[in-house]
Coordinates of C-alpha atoms and ligand atoms in Angstrom, one line a residue:
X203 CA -33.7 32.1 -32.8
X204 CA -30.7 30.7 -31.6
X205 CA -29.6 30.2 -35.4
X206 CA -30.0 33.4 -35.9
X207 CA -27.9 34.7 -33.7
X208 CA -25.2 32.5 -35.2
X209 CA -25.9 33.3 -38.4
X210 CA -25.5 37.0 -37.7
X211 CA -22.3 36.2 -35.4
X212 CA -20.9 34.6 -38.4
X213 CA -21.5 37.8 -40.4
X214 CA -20.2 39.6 -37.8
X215 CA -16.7 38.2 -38.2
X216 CA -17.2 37.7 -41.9
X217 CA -17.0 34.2 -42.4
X218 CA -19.0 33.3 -45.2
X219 CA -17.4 29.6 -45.9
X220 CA -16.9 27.0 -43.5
X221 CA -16.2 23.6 -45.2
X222 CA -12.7 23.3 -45.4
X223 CA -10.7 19.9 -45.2
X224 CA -7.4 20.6 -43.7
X225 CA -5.1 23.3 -41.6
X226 CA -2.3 25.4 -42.6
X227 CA -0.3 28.1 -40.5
X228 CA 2.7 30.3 -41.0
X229 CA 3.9 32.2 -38.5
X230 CA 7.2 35.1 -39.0
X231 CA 8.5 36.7 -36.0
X232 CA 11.5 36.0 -33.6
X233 CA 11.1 32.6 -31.9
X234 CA 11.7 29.3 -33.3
X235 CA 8.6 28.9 -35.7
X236 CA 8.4 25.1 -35.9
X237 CA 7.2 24.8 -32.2
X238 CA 4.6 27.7 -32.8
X239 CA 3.5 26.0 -36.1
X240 CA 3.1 22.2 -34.3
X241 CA 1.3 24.1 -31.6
X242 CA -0.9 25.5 -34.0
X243 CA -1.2 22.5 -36.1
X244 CA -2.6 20.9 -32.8
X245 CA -5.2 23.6 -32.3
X246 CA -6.8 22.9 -35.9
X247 CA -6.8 18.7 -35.2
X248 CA -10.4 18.8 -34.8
X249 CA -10.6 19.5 -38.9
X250 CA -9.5 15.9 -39.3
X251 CA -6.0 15.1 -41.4
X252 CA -4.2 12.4 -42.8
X253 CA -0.4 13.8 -42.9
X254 CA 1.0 17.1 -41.4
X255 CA 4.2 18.9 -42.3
X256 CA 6.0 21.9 -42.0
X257 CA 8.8 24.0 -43.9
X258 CA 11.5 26.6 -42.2
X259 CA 14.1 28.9 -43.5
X260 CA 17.2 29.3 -41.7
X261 CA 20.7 30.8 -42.7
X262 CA 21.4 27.1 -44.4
X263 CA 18.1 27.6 -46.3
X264 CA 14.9 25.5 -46.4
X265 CA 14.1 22.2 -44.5
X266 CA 11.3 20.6 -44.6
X267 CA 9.7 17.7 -42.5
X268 CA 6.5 15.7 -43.5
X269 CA 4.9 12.7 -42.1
X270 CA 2.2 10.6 -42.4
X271 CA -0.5 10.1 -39.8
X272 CA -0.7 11.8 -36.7
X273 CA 1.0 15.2 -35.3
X274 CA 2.9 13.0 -33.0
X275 CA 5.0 11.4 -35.9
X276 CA 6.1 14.5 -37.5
X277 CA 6.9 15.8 -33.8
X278 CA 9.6 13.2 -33.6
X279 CA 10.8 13.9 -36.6
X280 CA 11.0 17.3 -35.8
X281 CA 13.1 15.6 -32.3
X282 CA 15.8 14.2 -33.9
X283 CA 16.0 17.2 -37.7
X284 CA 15.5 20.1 -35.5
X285 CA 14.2 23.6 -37.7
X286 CA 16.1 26.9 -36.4
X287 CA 14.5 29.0 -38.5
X288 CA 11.6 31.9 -37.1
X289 CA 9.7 31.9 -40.3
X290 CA 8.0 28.9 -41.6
X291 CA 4.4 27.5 -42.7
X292 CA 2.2 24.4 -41.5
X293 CA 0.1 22.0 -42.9
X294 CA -2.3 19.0 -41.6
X295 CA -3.8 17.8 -45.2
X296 CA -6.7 16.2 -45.6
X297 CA -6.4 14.7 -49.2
X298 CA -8.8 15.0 -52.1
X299 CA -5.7 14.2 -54.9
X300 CA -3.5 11.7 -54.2
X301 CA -3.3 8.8 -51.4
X302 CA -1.8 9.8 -47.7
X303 CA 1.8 9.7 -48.2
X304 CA 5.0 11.3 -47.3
X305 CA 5.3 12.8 -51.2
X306 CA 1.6 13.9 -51.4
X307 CA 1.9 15.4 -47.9
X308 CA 2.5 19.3 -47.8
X309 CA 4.7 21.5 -48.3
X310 CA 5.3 21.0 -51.3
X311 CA 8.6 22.4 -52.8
X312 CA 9.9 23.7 -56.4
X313 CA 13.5 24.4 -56.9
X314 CA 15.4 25.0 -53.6
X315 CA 14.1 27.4 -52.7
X316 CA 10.3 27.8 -53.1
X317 CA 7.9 26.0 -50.6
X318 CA 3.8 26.1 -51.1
X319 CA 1.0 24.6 -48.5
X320 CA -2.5 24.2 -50.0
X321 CA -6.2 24.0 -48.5
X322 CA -8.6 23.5 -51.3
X323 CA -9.0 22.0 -54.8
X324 CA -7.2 22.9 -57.6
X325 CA -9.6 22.0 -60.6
X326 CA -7.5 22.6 -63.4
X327 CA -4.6 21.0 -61.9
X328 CA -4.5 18.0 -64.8
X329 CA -3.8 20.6 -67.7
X330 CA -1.7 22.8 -65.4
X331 CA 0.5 19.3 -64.6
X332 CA 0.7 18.6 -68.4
X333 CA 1.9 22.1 -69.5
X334 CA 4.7 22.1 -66.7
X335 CA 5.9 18.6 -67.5
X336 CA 6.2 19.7 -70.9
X337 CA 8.0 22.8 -70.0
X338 CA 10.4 20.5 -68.0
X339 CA 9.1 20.6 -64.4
X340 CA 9.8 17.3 -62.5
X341 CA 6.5 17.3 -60.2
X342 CA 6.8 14.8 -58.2
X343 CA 3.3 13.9 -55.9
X344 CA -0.2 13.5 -56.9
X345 CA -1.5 16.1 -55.9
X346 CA -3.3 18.7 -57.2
X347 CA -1.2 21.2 -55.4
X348 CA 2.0 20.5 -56.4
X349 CA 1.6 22.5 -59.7
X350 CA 1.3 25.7 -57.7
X351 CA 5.0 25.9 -56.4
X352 CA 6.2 25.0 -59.5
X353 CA 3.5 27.9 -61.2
X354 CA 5.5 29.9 -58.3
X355 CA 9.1 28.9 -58.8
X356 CA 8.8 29.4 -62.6
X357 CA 8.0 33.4 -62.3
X358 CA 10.6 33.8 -59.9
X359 CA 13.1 32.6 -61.9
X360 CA 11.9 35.0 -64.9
X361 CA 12.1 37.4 -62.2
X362 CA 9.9 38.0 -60.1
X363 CA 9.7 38.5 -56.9
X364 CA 7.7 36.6 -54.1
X365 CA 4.5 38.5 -54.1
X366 CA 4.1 38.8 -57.5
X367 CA 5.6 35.4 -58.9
X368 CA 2.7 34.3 -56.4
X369 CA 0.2 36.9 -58.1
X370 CA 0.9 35.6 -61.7
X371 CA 0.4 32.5 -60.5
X372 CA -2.6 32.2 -58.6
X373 CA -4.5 33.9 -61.7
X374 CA -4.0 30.7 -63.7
X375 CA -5.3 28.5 -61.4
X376 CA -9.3 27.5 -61.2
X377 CA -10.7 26.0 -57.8
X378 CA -10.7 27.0 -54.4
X379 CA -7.1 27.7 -52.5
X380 CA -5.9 29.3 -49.3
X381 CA -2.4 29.1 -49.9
X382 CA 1.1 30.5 -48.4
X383 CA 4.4 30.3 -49.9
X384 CA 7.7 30.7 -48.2
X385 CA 10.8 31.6 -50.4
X386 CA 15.0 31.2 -49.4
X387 CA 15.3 33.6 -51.8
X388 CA 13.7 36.3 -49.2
X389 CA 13.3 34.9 -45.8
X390 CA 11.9 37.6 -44.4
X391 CA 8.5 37.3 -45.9
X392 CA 5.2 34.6 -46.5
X393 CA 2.1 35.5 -49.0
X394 CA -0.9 34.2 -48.5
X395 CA -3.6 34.5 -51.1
X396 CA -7.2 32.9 -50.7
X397 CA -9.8 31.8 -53.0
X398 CA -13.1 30.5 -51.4
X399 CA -11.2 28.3 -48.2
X400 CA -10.7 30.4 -45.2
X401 CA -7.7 32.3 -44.2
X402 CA -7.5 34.8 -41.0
X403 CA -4.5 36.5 -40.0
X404 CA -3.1 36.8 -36.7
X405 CA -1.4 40.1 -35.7
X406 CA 1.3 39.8 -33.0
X407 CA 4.0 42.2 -31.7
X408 CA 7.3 41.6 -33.9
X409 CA 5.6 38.8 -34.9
X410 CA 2.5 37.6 -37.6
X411 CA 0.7 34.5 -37.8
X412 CA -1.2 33.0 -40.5
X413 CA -4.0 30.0 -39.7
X414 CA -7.7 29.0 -41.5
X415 CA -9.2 29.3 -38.3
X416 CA -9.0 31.4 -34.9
X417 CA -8.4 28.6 -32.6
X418 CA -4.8 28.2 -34.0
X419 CA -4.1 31.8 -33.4
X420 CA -5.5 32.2 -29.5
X421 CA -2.6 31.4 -27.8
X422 CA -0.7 34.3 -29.7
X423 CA -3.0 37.2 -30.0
X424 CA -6.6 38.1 -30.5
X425 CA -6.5 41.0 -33.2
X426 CA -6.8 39.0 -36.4
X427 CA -7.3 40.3 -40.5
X428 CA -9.9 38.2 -41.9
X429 CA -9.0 37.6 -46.3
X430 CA -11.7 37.8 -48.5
X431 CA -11.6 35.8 -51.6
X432 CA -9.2 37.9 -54.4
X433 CA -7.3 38.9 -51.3
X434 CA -3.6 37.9 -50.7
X435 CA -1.0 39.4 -48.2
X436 CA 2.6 39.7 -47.8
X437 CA 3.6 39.2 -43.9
X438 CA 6.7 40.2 -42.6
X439 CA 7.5 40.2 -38.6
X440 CA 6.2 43.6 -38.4
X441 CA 3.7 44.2 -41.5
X442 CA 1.3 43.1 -43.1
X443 CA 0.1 44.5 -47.0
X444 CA -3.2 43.4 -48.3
X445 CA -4.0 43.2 -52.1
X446 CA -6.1 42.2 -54.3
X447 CA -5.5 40.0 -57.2
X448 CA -5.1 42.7 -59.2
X449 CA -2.5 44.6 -57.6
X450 CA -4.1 47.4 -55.6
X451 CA -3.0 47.5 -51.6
X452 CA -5.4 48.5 -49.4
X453 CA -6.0 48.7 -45.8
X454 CA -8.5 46.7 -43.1
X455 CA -8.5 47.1 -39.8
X456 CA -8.2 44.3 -37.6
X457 CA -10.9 42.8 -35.3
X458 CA -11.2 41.4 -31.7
X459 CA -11.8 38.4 -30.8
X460 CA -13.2 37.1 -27.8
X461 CA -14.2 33.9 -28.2
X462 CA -12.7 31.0 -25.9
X463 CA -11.1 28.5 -27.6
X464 CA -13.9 25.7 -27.3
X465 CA -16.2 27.7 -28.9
X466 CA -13.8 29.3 -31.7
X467 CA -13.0 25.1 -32.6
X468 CA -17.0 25.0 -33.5
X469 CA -16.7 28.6 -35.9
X470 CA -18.7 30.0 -33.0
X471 CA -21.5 26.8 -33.4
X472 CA -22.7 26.0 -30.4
X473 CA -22.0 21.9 -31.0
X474 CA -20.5 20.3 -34.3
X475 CA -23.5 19.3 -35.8
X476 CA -24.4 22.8 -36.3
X477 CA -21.7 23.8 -37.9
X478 CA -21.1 20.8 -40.5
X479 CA -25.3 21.6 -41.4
X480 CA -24.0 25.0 -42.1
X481 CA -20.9 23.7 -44.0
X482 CA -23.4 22.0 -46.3
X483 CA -23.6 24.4 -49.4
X484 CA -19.6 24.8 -49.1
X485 CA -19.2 21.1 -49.4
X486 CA -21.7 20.6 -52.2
X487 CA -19.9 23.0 -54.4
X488 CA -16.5 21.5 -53.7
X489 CA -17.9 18.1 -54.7
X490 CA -19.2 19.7 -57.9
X491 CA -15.9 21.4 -58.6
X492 CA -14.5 20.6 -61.6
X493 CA -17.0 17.9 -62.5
X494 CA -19.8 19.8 -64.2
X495 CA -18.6 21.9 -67.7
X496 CA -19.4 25.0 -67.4
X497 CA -19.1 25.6 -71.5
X498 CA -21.1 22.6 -72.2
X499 CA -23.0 21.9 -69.3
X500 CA -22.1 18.1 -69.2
X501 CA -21.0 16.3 -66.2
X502 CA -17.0 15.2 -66.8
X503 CA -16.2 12.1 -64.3
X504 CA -12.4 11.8 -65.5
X505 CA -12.4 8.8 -62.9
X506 CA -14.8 6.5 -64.6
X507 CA -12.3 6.2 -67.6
X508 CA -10.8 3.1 -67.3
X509 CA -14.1 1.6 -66.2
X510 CA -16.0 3.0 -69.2
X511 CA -15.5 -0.2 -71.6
X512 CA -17.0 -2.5 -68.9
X513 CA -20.2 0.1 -68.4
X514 CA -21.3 -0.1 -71.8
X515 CA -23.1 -3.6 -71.1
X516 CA -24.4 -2.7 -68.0
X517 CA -28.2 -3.5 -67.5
X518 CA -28.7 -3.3 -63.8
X519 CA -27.2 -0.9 -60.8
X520 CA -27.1 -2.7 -57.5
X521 CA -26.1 0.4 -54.6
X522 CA -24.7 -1.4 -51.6
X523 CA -24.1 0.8 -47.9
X524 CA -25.0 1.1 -44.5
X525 CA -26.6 3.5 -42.3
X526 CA -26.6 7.3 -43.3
X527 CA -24.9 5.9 -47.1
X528 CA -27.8 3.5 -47.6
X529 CA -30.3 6.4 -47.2
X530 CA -27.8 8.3 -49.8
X531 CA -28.6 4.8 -51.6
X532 CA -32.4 5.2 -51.4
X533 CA -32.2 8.7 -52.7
X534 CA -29.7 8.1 -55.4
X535 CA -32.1 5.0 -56.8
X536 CA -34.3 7.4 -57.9
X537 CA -32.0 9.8 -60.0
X538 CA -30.0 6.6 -61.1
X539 CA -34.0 5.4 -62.6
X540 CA -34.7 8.0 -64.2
X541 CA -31.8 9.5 -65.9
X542 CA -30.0 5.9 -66.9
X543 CA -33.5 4.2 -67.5
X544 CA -31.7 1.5 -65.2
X545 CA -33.2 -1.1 -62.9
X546 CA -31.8 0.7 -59.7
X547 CA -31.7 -2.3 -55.9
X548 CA -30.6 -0.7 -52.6
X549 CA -28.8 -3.5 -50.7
X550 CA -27.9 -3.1 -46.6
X551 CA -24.6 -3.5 -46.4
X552 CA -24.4 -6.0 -43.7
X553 CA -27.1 -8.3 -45.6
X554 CA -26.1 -8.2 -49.2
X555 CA -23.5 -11.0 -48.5
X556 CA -26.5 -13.5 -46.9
X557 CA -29.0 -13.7 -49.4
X558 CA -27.0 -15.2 -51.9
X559 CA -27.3 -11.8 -54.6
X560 CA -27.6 -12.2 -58.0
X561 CA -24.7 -10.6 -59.7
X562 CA -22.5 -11.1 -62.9
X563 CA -21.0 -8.8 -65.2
X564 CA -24.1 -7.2 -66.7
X565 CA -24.6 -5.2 -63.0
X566 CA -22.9 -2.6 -61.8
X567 CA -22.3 -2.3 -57.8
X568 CA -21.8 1.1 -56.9
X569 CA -21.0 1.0 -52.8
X570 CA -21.3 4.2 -51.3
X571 CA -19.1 4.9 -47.6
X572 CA -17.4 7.9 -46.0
X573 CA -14.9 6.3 -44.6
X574 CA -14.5 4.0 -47.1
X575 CA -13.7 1.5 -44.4
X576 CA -17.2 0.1 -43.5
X577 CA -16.8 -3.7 -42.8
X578 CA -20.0 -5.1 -44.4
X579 CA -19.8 -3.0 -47.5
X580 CA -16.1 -4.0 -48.0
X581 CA -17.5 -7.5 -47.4
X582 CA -20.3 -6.8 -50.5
X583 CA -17.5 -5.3 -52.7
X584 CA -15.8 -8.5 -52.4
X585 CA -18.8 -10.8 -53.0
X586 CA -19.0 -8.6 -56.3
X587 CA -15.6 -9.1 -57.1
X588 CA -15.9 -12.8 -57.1
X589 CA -18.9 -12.2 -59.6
X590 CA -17.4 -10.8 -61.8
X591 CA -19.4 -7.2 -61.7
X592 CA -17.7 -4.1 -61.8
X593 CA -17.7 -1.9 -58.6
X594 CA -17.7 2.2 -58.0
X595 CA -17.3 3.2 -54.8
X596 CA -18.1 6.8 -53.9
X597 CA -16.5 7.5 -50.8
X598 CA -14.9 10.4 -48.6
X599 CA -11.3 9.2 -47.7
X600 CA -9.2 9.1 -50.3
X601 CA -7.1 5.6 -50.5
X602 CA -9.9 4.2 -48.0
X603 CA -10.1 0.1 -48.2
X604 CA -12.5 0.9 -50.2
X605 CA -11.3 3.3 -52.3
X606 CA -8.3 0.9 -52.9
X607 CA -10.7 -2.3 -53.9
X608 CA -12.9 -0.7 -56.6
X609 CA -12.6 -0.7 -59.9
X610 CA -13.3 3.0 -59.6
X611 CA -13.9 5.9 -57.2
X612 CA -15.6 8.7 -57.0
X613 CA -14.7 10.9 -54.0
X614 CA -17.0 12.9 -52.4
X615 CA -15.5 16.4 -51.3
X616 CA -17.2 17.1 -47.8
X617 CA -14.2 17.1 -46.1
X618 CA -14.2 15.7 -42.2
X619 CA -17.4 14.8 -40.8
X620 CA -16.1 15.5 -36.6
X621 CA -20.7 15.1 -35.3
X622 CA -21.4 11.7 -35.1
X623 CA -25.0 12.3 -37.2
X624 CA -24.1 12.7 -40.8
X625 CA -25.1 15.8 -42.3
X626 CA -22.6 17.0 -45.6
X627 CA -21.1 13.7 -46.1
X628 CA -24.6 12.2 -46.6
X629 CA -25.9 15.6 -48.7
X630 CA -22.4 15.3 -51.1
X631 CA -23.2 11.4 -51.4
Ligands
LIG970 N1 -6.1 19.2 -52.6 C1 -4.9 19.1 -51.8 C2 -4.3 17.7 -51.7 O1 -5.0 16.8 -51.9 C3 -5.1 19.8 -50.5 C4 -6.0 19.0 -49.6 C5 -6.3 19.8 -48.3 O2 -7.0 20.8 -48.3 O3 -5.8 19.2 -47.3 O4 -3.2 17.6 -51.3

């Protein structure tokens, strides 16, 4: 019953998809926007993030502040390189391409003028790199996202302006994106398009706001514009225009929300655990992304590359976790059986290192983690080290320990996990 009634209060408000790994905000109005973007960072903490950052246009043009680790950190930086400017967009990141650093965190600029923040996965982001190096584009992170401001900044300079250099663009990219773009070229104006990660506007008075979740937008107003996916909008202090992808405006009207801001943190869930059971399919199909070919119907793990030449002698798997993982484990030996016609062992983590494991070059340890920072499969990963087998570690946080000791990773997609009882890191395992 009571699932129910969430269900159909999700429906209500028209939020279909709830995994989502990071937060981004924009905000356009009259008052300094890097204080309403921090605040509004602060209000989507609960989503988990590894670096946070925010870009501002003023008369002088764009500035842009990024730093790794908590909101606190980019809050002194924004102490001592103040933004003037009363348009500007926000980003907490949670990575799926590219380690937590200062070059990978968002925005992410093109040119001089042209800034981009990103929620999602770009799929197609390896060919879309390789054609813009080629063309001459300097990218300079490792992230998937970075191709989209330059995808952006290219079309404006044939061009076009904001809304549609950011149309053009969006239609060569494959994946899930909520995105907004901010341009010195017309600081006036953000666009925001979304493609299977949330976006909701927030509708102020002189003023708009842009966040992937209500609780962001409480403080500020409660009439909010929920996208759909094929949606984008251009947001000026006092309009907003919805189109679609292909060009056609159209009108919605806005809702009213009345949640309190404890409840809009949980989407409306009565406790986390809830809602990350809910977020289940969303994070299945951003694991999936990109790793299944839809024209052949193979599975493409780009990431096993450089391990492939070591796999090809490989007569035993050995999976090595703890806790929810090691159930992953259990289920995992029985696909790893019967599609590789491999001897499959589950090990606990914290006892692998204890009974004195057989292991050489001939097995392959796969340890499996969210965090990628479990002590006693760290410790395992080492002991396989020393014997010379090669490890894949399929974990959650990108550049984990973990992550950093194996021979190769595969990441997992679910995004954070906030309930203690594991529910879509464990299904995406
Ligand atoms: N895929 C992007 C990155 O790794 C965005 C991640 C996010 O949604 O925070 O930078």
């Amino acid at each position: 019953m009571g699932r129910r009634l969430q269900a159909a209060q999700w429906a209500r408000y028209g939020l279909q998809e709830l995994a989502a790994m990071c937060g981004i905000v924009g905000y356009v109005g009259a008052r300094r926007a890097d204080r309403i973007l921090l605040s509004g960072l602060r209000k989507l903490e609960y989503r988990g993030y590894d670096s946070a950052g925010i870009a501002t246009i003023d008369e002088d043009g764009l500035h842009l502040s990024r730093e790794v680790g908590k909101l606190d950190n980019l809050e002194n930086e924004l102490c001592e390189n103040q933004h003037q400017g009363t348009i500007g967009i926000g980003h907490t990141r949670w990575a799926t391409h590219g380690r937590p650093s200062q070059m990978n965190a968002h925005p992410h600029r093109a040119g001089d003028e042209v800034a981009v923040i990103h929620n999602g996965i770009i799929e197609n982001y390896v060919e879309l790199r390789e054609e813009l190096a080629a063309a001459g584009h300097e990218l300079l992170s490792e992230t998937d996202t970075e191709v989209i401001s330059h995808l952006i900044h290219r079309e404006i300079q044939a061009g076009s302006d904001l809304a549609e250099a950011t149309r053009v663009a969006i239609r060569r990219l494959r994946g899930s994106f909520a995105i907004v773009v901010l341009s010195a070229a017309e600081p006036r104006r953000l666009v925001v398009a979304k493609n299977a990660t949330p976006v909701v506007l927030g509708l102020g008075d002189g003023e708009n706001f842009i966040a992937s979740d209500i609780p962001a937008l409480l403080d500020y107003t409660r009439d909010v514009v929920f996208l759909e996916d094929g949606e984008l909008a251009e947001i000026t202090a006092d309009r907003v225009t919805l189109r679609s992808f292909d060009g056609k405006e159209f009108e919605r009207a806005p809702r009213r929300i009345a949640w309190d801001p404890v409840t809009a943190q949980r989407g409306g869930y009565k406790h986390f655990l809830l809602k990350e059971i809910h977020e289940q399919p969303q994070a299945l199909i951003d694991t999936m992304r990109g790793r299944i070919s839809q024209d052949t119907g193979t599975v493409v793990l780009p990431e096993l590359d450089g391990l492939w030449p070591r796999l090809q002698g490989i007569k035993r798997l050995c999976v090595v976790a703890c806790g929810t993982a090691w159930h992953a484990g259990l289920v995992g030996k029985f696909i790893c059986e019967r599609v590789s016609r491999l001897p499959t062992d589950v090990d606990y983590g914290s006892e692998f290192r204890y009974r004195d494991p057989i292991l050489n070059g001939d097995t392959l340890m796969v340890v499996v983690s969210q965090s990628g920072e479990t002590a006693d499969t760290l410790a395992a990963l080492e002991v396989a080290r020393e014997c010379g087998s090669p490890v894949l570690a399929i974990c959650n946080v990108v550049d984990s320990s973990i992550a950093r000791k194996a021979d190769a990773v595969l990441y997992t997609h679910a995004g954070p996990e906030i309930s203690v009882a594991s529910t879509k890191a464990f299904t995406t395992q």
